[in-house]
Short mmCIF file of C-alpha atoms and ligand atoms in Angstrom, two decimals:
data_model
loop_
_atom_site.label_atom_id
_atom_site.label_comp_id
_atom_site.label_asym_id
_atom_site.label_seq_id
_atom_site.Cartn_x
_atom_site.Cartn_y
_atom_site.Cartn_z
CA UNK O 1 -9.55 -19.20 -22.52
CA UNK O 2 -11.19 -21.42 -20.18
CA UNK O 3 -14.56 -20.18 -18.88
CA UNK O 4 -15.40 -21.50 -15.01
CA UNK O 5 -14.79 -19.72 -12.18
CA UNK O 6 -12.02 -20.53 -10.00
CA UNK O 7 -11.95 -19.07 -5.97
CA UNK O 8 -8.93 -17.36 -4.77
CA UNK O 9 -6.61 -18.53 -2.00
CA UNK O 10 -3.45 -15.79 -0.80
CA UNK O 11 -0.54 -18.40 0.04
CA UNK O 12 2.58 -16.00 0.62
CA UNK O 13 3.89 -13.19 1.15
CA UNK O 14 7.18 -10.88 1.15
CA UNK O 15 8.64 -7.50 2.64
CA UNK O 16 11.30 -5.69 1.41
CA UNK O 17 12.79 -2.38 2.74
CA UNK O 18 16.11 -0.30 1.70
CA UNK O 19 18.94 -0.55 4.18
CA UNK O 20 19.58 3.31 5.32
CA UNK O 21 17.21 4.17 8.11
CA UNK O 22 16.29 7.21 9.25
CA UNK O 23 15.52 8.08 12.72
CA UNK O 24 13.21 10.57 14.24
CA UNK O 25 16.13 12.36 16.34
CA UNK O 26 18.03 12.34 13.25
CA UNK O 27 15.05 14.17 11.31
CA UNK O 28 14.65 16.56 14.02
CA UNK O 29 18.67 17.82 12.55
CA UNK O 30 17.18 18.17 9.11
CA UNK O 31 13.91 19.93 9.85
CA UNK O 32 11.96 22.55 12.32
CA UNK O 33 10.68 19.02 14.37
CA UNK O 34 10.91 17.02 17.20
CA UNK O 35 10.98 12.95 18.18
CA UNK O 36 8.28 13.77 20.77
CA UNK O 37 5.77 15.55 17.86
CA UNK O 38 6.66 13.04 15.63
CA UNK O 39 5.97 9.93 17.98
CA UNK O 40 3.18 11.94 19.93
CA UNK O 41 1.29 12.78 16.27
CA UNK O 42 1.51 9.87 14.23
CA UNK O 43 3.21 6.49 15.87
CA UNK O 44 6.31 6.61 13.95
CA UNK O 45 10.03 6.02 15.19
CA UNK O 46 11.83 5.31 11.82
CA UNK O 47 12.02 4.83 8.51
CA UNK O 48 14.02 3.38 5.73
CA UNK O 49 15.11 5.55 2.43
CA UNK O 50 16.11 3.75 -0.62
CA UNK O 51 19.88 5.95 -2.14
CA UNK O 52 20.63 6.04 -5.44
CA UNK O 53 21.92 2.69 -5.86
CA UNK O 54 18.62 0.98 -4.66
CA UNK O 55 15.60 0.68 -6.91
CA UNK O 56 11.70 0.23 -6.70
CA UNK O 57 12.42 -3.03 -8.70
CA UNK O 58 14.79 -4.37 -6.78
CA UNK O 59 12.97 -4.15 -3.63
CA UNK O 60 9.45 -5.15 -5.26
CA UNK O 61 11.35 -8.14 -6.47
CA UNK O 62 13.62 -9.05 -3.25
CA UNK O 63 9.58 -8.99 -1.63
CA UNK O 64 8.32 -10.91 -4.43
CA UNK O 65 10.71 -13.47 -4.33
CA UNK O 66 10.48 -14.05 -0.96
CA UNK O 67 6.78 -14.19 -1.89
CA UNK O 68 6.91 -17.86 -4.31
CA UNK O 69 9.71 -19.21 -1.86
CA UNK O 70 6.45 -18.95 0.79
CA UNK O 71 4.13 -19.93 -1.44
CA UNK O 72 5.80 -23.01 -2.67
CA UNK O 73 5.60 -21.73 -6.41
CA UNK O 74 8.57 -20.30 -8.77
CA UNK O 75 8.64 -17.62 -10.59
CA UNK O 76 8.34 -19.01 -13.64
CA UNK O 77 4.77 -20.60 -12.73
CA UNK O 78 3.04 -17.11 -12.12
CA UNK O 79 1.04 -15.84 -15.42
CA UNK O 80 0.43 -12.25 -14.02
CA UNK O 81 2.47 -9.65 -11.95
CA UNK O 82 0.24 -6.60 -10.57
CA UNK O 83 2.66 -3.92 -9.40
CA UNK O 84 0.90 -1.14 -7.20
CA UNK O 85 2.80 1.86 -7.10
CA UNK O 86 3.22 5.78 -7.51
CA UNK O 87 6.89 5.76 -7.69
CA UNK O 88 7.86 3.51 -10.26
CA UNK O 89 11.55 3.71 -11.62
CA UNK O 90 10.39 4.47 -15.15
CA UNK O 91 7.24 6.38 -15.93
CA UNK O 92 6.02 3.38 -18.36
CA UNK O 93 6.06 0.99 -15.66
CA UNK O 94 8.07 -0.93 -13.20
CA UNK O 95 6.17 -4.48 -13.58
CA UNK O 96 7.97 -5.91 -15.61
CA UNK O 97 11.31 -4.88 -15.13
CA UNK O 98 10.71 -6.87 -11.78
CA UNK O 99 9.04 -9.77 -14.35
CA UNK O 100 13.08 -9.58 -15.86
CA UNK O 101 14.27 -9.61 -12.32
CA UNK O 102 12.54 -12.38 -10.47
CA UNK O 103 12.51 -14.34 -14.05
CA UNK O 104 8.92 -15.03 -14.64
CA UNK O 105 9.04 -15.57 -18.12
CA UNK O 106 5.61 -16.51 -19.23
CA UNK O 107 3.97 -13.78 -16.98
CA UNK O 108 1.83 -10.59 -18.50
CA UNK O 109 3.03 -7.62 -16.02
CA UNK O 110 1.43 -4.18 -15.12
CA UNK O 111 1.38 -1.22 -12.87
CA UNK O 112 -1.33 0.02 -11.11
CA UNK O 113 -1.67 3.78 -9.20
CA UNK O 114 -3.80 4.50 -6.60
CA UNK O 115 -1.75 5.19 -4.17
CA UNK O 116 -1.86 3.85 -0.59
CA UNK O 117 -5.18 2.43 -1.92
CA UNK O 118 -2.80 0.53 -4.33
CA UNK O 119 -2.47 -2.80 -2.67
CA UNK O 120 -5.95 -3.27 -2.42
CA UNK O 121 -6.95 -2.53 -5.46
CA UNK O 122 -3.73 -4.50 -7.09
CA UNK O 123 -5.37 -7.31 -4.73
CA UNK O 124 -8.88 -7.14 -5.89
CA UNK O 125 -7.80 -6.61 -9.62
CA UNK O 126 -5.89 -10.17 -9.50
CA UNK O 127 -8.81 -12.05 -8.11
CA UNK O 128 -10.59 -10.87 -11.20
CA UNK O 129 -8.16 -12.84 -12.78
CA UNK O 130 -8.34 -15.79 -10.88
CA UNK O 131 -12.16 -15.76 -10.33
CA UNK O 132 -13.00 -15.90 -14.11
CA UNK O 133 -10.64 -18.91 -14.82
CA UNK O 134 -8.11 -16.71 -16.86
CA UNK O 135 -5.09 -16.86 -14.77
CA UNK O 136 -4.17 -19.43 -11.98
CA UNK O 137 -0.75 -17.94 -9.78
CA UNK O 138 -0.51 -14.08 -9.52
CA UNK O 139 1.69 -11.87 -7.87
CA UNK O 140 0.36 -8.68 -6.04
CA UNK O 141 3.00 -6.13 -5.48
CA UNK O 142 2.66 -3.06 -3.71
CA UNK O 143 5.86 -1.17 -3.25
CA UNK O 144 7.12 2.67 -3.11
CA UNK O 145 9.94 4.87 -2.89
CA UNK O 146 8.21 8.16 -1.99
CA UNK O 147 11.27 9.64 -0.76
CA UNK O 148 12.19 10.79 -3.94
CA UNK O 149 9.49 13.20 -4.27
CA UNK O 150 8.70 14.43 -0.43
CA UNK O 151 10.08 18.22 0.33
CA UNK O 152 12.82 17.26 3.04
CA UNK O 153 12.31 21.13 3.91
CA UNK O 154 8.29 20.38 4.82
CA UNK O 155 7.95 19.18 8.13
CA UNK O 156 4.25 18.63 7.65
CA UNK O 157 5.09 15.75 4.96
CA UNK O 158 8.98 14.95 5.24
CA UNK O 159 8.44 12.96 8.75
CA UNK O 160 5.65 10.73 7.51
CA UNK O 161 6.70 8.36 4.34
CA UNK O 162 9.25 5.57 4.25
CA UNK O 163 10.42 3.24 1.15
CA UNK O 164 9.54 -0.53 0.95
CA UNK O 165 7.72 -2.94 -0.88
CA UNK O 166 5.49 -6.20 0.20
CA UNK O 167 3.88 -9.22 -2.09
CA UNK O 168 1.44 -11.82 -1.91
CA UNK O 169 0.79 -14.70 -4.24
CA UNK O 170 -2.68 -15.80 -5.30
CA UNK O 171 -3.94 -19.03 -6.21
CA UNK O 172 -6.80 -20.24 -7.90
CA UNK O 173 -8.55 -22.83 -5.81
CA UNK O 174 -11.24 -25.14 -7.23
CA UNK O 175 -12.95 -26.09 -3.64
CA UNK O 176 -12.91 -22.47 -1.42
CA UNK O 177 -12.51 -18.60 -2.03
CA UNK O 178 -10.81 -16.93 0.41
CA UNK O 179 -11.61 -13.66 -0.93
CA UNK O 180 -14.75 -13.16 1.04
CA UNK O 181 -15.71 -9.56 0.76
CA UNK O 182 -14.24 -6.51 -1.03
CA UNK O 183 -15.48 -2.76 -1.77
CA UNK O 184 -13.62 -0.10 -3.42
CA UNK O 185 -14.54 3.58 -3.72
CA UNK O 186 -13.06 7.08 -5.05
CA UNK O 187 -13.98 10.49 -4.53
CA UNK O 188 -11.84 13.47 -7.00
CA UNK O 189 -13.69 15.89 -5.88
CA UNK O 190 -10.89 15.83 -2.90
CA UNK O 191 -8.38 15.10 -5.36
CA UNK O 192 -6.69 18.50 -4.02
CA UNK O 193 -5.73 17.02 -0.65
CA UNK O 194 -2.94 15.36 -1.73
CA UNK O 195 -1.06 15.62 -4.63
CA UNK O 196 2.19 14.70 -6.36
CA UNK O 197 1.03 16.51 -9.50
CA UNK O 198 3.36 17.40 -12.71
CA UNK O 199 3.92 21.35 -13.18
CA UNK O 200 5.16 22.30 -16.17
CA UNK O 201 5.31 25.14 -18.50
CA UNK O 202 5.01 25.55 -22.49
CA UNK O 203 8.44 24.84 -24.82
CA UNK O 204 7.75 26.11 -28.39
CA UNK O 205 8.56 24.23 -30.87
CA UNK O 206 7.75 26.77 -33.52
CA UNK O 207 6.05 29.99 -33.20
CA UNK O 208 2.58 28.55 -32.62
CA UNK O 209 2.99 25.18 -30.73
CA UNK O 210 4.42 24.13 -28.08
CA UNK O 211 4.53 21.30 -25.56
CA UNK O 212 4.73 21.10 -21.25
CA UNK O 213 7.97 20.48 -20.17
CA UNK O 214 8.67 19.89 -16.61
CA UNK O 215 8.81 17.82 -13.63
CA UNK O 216 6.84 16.13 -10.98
CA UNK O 217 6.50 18.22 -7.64
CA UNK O 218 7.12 17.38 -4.22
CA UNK O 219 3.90 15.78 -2.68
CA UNK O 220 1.54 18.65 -0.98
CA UNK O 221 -0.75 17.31 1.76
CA UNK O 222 -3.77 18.54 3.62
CA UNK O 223 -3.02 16.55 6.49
CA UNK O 224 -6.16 17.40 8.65
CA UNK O 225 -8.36 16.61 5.96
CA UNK O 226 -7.21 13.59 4.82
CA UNK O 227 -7.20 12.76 8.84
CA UNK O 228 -10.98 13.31 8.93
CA UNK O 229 -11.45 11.45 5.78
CA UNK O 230 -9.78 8.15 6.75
CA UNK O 231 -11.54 8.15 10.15
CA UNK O 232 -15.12 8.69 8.22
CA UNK O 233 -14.52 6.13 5.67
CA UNK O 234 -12.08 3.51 6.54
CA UNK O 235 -14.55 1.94 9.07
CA UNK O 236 -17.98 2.11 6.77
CA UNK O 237 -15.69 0.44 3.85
CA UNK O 238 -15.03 -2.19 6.22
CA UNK O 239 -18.18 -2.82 7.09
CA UNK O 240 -19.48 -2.65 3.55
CA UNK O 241 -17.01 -5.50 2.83
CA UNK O 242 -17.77 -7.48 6.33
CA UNK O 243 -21.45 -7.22 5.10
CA UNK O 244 -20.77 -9.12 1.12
CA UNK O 245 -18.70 -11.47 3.20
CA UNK O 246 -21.80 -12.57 5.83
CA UNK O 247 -19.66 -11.29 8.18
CA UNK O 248 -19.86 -9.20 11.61
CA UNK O 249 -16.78 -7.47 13.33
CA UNK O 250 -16.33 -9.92 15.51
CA UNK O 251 -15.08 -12.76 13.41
CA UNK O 252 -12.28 -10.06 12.18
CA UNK O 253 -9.06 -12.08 13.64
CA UNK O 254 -6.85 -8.92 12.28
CA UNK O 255 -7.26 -5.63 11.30
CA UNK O 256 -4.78 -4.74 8.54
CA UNK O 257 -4.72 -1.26 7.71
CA UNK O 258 -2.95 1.24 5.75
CA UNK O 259 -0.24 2.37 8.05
CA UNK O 260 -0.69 5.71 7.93
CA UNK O 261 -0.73 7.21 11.51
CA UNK O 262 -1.32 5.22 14.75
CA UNK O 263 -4.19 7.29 15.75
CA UNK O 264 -6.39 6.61 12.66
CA UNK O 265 -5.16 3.16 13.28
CA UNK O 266 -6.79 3.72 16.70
CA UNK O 267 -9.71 5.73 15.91
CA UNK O 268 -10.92 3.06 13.14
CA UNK O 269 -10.79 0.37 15.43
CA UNK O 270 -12.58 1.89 18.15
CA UNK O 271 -15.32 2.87 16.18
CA UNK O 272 -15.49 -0.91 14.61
CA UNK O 273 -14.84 -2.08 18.13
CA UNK O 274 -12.23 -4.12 17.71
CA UNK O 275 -9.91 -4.66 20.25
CA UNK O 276 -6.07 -2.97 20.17
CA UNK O 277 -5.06 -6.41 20.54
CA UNK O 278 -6.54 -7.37 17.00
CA UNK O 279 -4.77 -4.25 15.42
CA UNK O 280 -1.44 -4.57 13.13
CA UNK O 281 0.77 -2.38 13.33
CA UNK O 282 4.18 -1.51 12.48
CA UNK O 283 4.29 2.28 11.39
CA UNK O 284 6.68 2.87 14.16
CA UNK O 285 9.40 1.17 11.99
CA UNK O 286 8.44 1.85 8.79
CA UNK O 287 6.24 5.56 8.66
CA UNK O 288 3.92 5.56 6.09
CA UNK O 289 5.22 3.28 2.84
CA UNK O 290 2.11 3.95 0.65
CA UNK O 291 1.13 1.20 -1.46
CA UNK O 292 4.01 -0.85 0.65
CA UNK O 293 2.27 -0.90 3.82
CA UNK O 294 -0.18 -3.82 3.92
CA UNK O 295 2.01 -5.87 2.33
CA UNK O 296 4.74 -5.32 4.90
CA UNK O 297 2.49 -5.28 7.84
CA UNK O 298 0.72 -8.32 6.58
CA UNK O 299 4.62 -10.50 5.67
CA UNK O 300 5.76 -9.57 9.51
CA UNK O 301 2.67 -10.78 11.17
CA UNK O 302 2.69 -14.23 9.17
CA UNK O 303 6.79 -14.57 10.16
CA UNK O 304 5.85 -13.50 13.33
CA UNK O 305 3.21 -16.59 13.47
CA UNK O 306 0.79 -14.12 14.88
CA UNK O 307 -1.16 -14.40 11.68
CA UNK O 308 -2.09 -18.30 11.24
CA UNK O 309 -3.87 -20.58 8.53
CA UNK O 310 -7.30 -19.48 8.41
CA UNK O 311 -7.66 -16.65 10.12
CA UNK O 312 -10.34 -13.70 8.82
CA UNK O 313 -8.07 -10.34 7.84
CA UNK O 314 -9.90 -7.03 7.45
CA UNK O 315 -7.70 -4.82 5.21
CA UNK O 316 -7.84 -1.36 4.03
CA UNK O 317 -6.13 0.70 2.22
CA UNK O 318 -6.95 4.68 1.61
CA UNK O 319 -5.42 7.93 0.17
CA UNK O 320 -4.87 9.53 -2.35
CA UNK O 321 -7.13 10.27 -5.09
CA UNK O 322 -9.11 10.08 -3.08
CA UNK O 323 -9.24 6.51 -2.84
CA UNK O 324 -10.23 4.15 -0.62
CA UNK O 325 -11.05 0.26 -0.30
CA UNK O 326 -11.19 -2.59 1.51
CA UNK O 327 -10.95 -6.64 1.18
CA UNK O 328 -11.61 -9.30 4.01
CA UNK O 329 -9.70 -11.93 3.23
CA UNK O 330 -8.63 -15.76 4.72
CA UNK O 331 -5.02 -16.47 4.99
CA UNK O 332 -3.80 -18.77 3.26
O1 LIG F 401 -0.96 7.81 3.11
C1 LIG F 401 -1.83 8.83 2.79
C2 LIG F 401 -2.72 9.13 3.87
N1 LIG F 401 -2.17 10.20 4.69
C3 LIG F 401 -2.58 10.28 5.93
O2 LIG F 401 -3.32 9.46 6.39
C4 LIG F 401 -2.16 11.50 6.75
C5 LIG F 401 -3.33 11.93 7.59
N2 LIG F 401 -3.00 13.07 8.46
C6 LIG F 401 -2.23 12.94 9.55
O3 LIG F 401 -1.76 11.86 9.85
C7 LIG F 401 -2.05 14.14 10.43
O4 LIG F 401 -2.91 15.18 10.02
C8 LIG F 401 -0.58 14.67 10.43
C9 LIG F 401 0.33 13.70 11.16
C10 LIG F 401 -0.08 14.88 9.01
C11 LIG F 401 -0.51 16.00 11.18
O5 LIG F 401 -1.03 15.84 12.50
P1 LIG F 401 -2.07 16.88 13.10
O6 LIG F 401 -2.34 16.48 14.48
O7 LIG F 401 -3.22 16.97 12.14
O8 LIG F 401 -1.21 18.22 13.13
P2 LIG F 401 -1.55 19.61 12.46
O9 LIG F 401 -1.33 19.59 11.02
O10 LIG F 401 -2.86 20.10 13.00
O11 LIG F 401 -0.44 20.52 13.12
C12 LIG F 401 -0.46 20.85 14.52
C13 LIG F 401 0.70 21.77 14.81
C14 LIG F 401 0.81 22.96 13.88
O12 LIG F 401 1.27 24.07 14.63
P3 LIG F 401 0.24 25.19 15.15
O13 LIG F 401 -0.40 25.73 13.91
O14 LIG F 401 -0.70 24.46 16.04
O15 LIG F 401 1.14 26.14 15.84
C15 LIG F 401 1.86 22.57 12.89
O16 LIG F 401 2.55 23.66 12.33
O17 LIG F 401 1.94 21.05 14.66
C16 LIG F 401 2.79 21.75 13.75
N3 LIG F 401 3.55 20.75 13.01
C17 LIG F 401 4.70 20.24 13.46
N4 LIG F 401 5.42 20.47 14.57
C18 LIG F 401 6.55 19.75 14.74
C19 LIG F 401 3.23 20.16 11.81
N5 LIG F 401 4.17 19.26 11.49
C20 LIG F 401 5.09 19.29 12.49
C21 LIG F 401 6.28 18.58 12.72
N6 LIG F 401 6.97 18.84 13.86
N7 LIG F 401 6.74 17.64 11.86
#
């Protein structure tokens, strides 16, 4: 194992989403809503819902492919695969049934859960990698299909998530780190505010012991706290990041954030002052895709050409857990 340090560069990236969409007129037939609450509360239009023959793994991989064709790199160059997620196809992990997908043969591959704080701290995790000379191309994927475990009879939670996944490749660099600043912080004592928690009950196996069989429940929310929790954190992260960078707010080029609801999206900006202009955003397509969300938001402003070589990316991720962090970051 070689022992310099190495700097981190993120040269591509990938979005995938399942094909069915879902519209907010079209919710308002399933549940006690309306397009105007939906739009009026949170920012979102539509989503997309993966069916039964679409899986986490093939979208993470679709993304990740998409991922080394930007990069320049193939698949069977990258030595790690970080897969953020809460939803993975199989309980053991989904990593590295996308490794077997995308064919990267000599790569070590993991999952990672921390929800819509996943990306980042997928992100973070790699650089550790890359920073201590172990690894040199890594692929960060943050993908979910939380439509398999929301109510579609809970109104408060139903209208909110979509399915996708988005990657990034990092590269070691021997003459910059692009990785400029990074924080990451959790709090379970307000683990109860949202939770996608196993219930089971006891099977005996003989008259004296038994064992908990059951199944994961639909995800419960506390909507208004987790609300007030993003808008207190979210901005003091980033500025705790900004601050290991040398940086100030104002040489932000693009706020990235965890598209969770357009008015935290709002409310976090104005109290970093940054300008709506500066804001990403593309809940109203995709609702809330948990660990998916920066990725995806991140892929359609570089194909969009909005995001260009060497601008300065605040991104944050938060949720459950809770969890929350953020990394400042130069593209490319
Ligand atoms: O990715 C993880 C991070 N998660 C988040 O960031 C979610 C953070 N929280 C939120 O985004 C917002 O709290 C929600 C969008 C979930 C809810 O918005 P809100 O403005 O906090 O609404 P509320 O829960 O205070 O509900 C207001 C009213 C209630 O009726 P009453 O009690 O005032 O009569 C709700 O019953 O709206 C009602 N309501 C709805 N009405 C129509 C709740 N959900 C709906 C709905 N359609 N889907």
């Amino acid at each position: 194992m070689k022992a310099y340090s190495q700097g981190v560069a993120i040269i591509g990236s990938g979005a995938a989403v399942p094909s069915q969409t879902l519209t907010n007129e079209e919710l308002s037939k399933i549940v006690d809503t309306s397009d105007d609450w939906i739009t009026s509360r949170t920012g979102i239009q539509t989503r997309n819902l993966a069916n039964e023959t679409e899986s986490l793994s093939q979208i993470a991989a679709q993304a990740a492919e998409q991922a080394l064709t930007m990069a320049g790199i193939t698949a069977a160059e990258v030595d790690l695969i970080i897969l953020a997620t809460s939803t993975p196809d199989d309980l053991f992990g989904s990593a590295c049934q996308i490794q077997n997908l995308i064919g990267a043969k000599k790569a070590v591959a993991f999952d990672v859960t921390a929800a819509c704080s996943g990306f980042i701290f997928g992100l973070i995790t790699a650089s550790q990698f890359i920073r201590t000379g172990v690894y040199q191309n890594i692929l960060v994927i943050g993908g979910d299909i939380l439509s398999r475990w929301v109510d579609w009879g809970d109104r408060t939670t139903c209208i909110l998530f979509g399915d996708g996944a988005g990657a990034v490749v990092l590269q070691a660099q021997t003459d910059r780190d692009n990785l400029l600043g990074f924080e990451m912080c959790s709090d379970g004592t307000q683990n109860g505010c949202l939770n996608l928690g196993f219930d089971g009950k006891n099977q005996y196996l003989n008259s004296e012991l038994a064992v908990t069989k059951g199944s994961y429940q639909p995800i419960t929310m506390n909507g208004k706290e987790v609300y007030r929790f993003a808008v207190a954190k979210v901005p003091e992260i980033i500025e705790k990041a900004l601050y290991r960078a040398n940086l100030s707010t104002d040489d932000i080029d693009w706020l990235l954030l965890h598209q969770a609801n357009q008015r935290i999206l709002d409310a976090v900006a104005k109290r970093l002052k940054i300008p709506p202009e500066k804001v990403l955003a593309n809940l109203n397509k995709y609702g809330n895709t948990s660990a998916a969300s920066i990725p995806i938001a991140l892929d359609e402003a570089v194909r969009e050409g909005k995001i260009k070589a060497g601008d300065i990316i605040a991104a944050s991720g938060f949720g459950a857990g809770l969890t929350w962090g953020a990394a400042v970051f130069r593209w490319k």
